[in-house]
PDB file of C-alpha atoms in Angstrom:
ATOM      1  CA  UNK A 555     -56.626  21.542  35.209  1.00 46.00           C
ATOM      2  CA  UNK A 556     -59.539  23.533  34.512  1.00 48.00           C
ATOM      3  CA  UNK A 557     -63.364  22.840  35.751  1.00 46.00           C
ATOM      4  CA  UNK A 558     -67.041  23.782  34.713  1.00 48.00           C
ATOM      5  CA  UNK A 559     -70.002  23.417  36.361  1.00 50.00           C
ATOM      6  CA  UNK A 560     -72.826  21.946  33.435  1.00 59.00           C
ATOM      7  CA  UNK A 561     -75.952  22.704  32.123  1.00 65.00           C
ATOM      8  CA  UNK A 562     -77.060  23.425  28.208  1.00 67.00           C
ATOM      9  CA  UNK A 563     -76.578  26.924  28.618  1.00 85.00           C
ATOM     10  CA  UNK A 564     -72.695  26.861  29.386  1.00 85.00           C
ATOM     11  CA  UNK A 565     -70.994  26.266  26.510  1.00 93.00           C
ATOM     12  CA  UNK A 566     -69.770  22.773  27.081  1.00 93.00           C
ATOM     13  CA  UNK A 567     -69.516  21.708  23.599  1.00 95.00           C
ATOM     14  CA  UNK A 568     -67.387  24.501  22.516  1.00 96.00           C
ATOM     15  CA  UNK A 569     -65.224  23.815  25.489  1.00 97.00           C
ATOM     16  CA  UNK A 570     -64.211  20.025  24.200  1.00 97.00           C
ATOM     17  CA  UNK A 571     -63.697  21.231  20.825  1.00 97.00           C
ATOM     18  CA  UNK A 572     -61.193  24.433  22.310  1.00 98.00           C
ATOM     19  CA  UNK A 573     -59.735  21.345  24.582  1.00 98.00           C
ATOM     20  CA  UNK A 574     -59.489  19.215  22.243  1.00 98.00           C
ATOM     21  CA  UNK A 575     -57.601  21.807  20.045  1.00 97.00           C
ATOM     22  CA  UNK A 576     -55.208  22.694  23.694  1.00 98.00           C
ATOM     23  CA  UNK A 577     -54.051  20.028  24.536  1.00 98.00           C
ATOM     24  CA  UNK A 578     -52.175  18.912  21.068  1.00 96.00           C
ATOM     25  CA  UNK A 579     -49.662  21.885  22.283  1.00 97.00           C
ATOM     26  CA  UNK A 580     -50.400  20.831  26.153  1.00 98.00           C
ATOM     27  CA  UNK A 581     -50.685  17.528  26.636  1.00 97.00           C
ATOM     28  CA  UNK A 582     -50.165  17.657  30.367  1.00 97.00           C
ATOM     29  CA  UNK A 583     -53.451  19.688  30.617  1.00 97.00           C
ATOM     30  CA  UNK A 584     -56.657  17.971  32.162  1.00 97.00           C
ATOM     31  CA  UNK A 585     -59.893  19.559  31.674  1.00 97.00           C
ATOM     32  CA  UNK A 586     -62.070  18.410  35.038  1.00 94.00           C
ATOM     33  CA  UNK A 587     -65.999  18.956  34.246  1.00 91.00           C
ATOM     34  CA  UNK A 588     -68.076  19.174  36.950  1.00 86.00           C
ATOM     35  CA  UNK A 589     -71.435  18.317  35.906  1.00 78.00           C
ATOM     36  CA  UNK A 590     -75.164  17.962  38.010  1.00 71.00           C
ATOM     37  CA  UNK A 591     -76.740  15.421  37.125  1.00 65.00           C
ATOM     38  CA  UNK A 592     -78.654  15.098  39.847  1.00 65.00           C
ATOM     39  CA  UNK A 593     -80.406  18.518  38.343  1.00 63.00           C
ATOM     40  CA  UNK A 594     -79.950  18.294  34.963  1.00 65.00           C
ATOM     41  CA  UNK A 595     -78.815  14.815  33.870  1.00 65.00           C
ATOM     42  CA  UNK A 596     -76.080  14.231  31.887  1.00 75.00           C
ATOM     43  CA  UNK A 597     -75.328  16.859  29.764  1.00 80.00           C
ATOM     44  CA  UNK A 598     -71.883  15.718  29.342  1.00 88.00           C
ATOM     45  CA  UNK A 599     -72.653  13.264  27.480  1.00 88.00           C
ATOM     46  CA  UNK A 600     -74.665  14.770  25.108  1.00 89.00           C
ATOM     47  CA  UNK A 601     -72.614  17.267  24.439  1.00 92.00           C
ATOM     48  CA  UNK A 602     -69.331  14.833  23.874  1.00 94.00           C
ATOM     49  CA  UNK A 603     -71.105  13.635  21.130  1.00 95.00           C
ATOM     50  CA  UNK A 604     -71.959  16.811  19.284  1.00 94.00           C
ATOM     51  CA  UNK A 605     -68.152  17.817  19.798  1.00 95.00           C
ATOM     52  CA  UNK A 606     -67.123  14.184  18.442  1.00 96.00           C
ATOM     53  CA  UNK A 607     -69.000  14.996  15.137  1.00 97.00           C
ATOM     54  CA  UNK A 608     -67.267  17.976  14.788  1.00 96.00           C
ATOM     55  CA  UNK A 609     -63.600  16.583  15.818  1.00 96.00           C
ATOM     56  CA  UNK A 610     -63.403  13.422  16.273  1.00 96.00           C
ATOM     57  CA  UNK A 611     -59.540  13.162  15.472  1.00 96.00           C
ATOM     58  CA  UNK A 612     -58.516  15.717  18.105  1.00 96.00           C
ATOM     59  CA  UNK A 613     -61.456  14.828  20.806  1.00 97.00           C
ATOM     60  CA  UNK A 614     -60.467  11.468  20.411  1.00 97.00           C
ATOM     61  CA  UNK A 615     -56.657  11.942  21.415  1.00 97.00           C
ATOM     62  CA  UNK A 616     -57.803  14.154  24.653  1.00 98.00           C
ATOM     63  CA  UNK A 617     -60.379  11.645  25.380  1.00 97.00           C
ATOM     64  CA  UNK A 618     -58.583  10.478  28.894  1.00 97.00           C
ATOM     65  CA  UNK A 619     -57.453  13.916  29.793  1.00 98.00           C
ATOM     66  CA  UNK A 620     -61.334  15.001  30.048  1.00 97.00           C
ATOM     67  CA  UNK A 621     -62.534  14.054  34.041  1.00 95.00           C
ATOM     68  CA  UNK A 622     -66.283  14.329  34.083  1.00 92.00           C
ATOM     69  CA  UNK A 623     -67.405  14.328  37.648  1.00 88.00           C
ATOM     70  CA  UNK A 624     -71.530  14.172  38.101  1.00 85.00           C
ATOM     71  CA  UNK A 625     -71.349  13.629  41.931  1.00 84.00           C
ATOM     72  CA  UNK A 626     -72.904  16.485  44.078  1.00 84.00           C
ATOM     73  CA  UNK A 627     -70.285  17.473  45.834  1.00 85.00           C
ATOM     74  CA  UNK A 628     -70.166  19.357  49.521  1.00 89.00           C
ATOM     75  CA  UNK A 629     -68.960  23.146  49.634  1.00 89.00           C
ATOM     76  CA  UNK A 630     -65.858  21.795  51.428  1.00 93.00           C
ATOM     77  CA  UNK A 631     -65.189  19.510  48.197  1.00 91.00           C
ATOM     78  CA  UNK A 632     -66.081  21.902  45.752  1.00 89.00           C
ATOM     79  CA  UNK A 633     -63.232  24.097  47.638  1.00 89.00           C
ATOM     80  CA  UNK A 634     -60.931  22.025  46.930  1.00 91.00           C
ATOM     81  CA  UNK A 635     -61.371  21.209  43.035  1.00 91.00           C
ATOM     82  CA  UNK A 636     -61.049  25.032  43.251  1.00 90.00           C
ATOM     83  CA  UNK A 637     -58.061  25.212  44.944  1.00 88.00           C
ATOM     84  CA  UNK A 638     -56.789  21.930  43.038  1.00 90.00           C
ATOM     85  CA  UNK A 639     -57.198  24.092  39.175  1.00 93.00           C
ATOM     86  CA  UNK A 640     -54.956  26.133  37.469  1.00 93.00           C
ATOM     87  CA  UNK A 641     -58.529  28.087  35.956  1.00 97.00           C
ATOM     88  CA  UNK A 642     -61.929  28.237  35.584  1.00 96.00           C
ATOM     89  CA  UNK A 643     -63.654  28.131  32.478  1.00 97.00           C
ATOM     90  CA  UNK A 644     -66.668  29.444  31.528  1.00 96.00           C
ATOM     91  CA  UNK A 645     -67.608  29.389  27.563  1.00 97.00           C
ATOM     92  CA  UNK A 646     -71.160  30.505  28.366  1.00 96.00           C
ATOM     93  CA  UNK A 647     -73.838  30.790  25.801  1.00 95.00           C
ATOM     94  CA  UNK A 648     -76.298  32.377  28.296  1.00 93.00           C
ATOM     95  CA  UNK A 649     -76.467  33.284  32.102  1.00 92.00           C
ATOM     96  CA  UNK A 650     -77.947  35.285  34.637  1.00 90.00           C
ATOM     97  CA  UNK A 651     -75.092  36.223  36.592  1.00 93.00           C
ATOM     98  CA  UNK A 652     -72.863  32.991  36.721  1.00 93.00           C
ATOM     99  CA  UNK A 653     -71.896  32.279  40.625  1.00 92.00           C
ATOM    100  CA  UNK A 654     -69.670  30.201  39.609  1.00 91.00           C
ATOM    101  CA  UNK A 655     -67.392  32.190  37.967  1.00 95.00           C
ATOM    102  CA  UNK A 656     -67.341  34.722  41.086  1.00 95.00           C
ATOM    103  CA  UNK A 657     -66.688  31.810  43.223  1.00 93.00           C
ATOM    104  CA  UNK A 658     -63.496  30.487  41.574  1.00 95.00           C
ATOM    105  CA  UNK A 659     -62.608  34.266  41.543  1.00 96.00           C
ATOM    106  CA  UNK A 660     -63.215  34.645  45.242  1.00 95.00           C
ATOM    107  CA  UNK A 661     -61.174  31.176  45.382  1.00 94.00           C
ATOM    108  CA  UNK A 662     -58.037  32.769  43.281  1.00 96.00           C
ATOM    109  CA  UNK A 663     -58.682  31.173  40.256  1.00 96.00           C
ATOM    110  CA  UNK A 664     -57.918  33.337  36.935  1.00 97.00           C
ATOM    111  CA  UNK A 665     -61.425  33.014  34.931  1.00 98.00           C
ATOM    112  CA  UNK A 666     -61.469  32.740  31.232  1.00 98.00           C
ATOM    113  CA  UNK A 667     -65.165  33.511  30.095  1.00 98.00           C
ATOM    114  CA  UNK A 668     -67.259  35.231  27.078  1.00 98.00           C
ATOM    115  CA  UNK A 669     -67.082  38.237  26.444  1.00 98.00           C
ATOM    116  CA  UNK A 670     -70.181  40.417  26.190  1.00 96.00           C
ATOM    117  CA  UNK A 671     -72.281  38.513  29.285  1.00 96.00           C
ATOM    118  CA  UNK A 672     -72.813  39.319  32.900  1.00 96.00           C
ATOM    119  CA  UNK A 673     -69.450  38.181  34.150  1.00 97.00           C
ATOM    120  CA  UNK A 674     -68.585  41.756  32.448  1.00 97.00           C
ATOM    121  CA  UNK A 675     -70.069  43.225  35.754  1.00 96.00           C
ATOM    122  CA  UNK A 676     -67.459  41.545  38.386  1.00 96.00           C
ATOM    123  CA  UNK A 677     -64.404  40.153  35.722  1.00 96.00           C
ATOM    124  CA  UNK A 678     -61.622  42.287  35.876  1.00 94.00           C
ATOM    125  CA  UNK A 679     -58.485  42.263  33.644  1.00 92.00           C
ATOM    126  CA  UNK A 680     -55.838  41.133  36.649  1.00 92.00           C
ATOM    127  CA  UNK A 681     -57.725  38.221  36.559  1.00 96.00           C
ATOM    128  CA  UNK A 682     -59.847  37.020  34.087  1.00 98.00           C
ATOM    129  CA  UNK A 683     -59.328  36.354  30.546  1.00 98.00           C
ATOM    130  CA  UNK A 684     -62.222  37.155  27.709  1.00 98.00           C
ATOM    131  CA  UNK A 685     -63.555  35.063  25.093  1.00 98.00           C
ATOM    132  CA  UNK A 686     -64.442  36.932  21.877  1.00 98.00           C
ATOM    133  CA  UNK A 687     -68.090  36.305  21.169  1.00 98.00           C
ATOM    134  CA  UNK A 688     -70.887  37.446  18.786  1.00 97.00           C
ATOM    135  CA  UNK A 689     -74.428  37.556  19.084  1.00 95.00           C
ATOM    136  CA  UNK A 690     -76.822  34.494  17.463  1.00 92.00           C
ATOM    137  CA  UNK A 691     -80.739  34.216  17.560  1.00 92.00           C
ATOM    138  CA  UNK A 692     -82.463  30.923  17.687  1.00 84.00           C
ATOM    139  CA  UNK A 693     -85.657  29.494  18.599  1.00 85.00           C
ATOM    140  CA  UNK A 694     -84.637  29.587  22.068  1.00 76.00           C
ATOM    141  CA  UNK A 695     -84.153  33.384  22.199  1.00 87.00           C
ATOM    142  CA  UNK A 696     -81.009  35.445  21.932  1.00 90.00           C
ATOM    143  CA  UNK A 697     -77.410  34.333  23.194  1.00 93.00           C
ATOM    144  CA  UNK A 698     -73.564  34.451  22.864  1.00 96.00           C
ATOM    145  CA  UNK A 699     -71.297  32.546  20.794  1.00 95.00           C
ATOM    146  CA  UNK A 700     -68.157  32.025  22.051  1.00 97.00           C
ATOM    147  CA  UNK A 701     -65.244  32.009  19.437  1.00 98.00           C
ATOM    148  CA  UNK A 702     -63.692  28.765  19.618  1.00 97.00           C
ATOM    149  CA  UNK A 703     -60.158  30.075  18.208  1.00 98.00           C
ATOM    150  CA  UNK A 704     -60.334  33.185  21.093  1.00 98.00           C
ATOM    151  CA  UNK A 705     -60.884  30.475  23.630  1.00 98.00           C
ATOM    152  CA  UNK A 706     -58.095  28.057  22.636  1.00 98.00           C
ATOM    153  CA  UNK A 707     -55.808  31.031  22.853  1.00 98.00           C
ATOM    154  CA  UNK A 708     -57.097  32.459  26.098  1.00 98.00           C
ATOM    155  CA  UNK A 709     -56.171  28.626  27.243  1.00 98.00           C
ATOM    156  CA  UNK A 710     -52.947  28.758  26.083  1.00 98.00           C
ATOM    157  CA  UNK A 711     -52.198  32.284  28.086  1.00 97.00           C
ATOM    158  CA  UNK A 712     -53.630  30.243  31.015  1.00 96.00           C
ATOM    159  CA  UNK A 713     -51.256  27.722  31.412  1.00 96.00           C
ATOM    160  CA  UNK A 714     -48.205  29.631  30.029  1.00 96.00           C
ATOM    161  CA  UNK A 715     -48.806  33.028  31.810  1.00 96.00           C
ATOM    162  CA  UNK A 716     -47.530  32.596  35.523  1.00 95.00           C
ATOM    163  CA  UNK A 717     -48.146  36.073  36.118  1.00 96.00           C
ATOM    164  CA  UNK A 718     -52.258  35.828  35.800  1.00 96.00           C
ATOM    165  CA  UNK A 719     -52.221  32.945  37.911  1.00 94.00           C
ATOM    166  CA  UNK A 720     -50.475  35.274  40.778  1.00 95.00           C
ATOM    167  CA  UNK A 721     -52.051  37.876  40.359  1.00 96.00           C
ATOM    168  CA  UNK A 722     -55.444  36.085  40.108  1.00 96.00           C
ATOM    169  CA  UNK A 723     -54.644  34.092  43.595  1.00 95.00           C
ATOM    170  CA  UNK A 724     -54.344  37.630  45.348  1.00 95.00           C
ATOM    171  CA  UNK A 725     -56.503  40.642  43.211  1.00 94.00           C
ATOM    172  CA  UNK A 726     -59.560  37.626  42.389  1.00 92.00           C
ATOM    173  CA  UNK A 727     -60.450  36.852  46.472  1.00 92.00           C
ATOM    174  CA  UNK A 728     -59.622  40.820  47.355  1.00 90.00           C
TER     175      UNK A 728
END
């Protein structure tokens, strides 16, 4: 299992369509999305939709493995989805610095994120994963865009490399 925390800026949309794309060759995989809704509203939602335009075949199939939790949750729960995933994933388009990320680091998570962004700073190779990424402009300013194909492979080296996972659970919290 592998959770997000939500807002326009992380790269959910790209994430269903990589999942999507996973779990033909992993259909044991769940993809858990935290979202705040309670912040934000549902951004989920919106952003299922835009991924169902693009893949509706695929999206549909993985439909039930996607968990979308909006509750807000304490730190003690949040702990344990952290401790209950196999990774954290982080497809961002745009951050500041990305607690999360550090968090489920600090928590022995391996991290699979863009490359090019300010999880460069603290993500190091024992345990974290990069997404290729290139640089777009839009109205809303400059940003990354994560490469879709470089993510669904960094997912597959998630689940089938035992070795990051180990390493993550003792290098990521050191």
């Amino acid at each position: 299992s592998q959770c997000l925390a939500m807002t326009w800026n992380k790269g959910i949309t790209p994430l269903l369509l990589a999942f999507a794309a996973h779990y033909r060759k992993f259909p044991h995989s769940r993809l858990l999305l935290k979202g705040a809704d309670f912040l934000y509203g549902n951004m989920f939602a919106r952003a299922y939709q835009k991924a169902l335009k693009q893949d509706p075949a695929n999206l549909e199939r993985a439909r039930d493995a996607i968990i979308y939790n909006a509750e807000n949750l304490s730190h003690e729960a949040l702990a344990m989805l952290y401790r209950a995933s196999d990774a954290y994933v982080s497809p961002y388009l745009a951050e500041a610095f990305n607690l999360p990320v550090l968090e489920a680091v600090a928590s022995g998570l391996p991290v699979i994120v863009t490359d090019g962004g300010p999880t460069d700073d603290f993500c190091r190779a024992g345990f974290s994963l990069k997404i290729a990424s290139e640089i777009f402009h839009s109205e809303k300013g400059r940003y990354l865009q994560p490469d879709i194909a470089s993510l669904i492979a960094q997912m597959a080296v998630a689940v089938e490399n035992d070795a990051l996972r180990e390493t993550a659970a003792g290098s990521g919290p050191q």
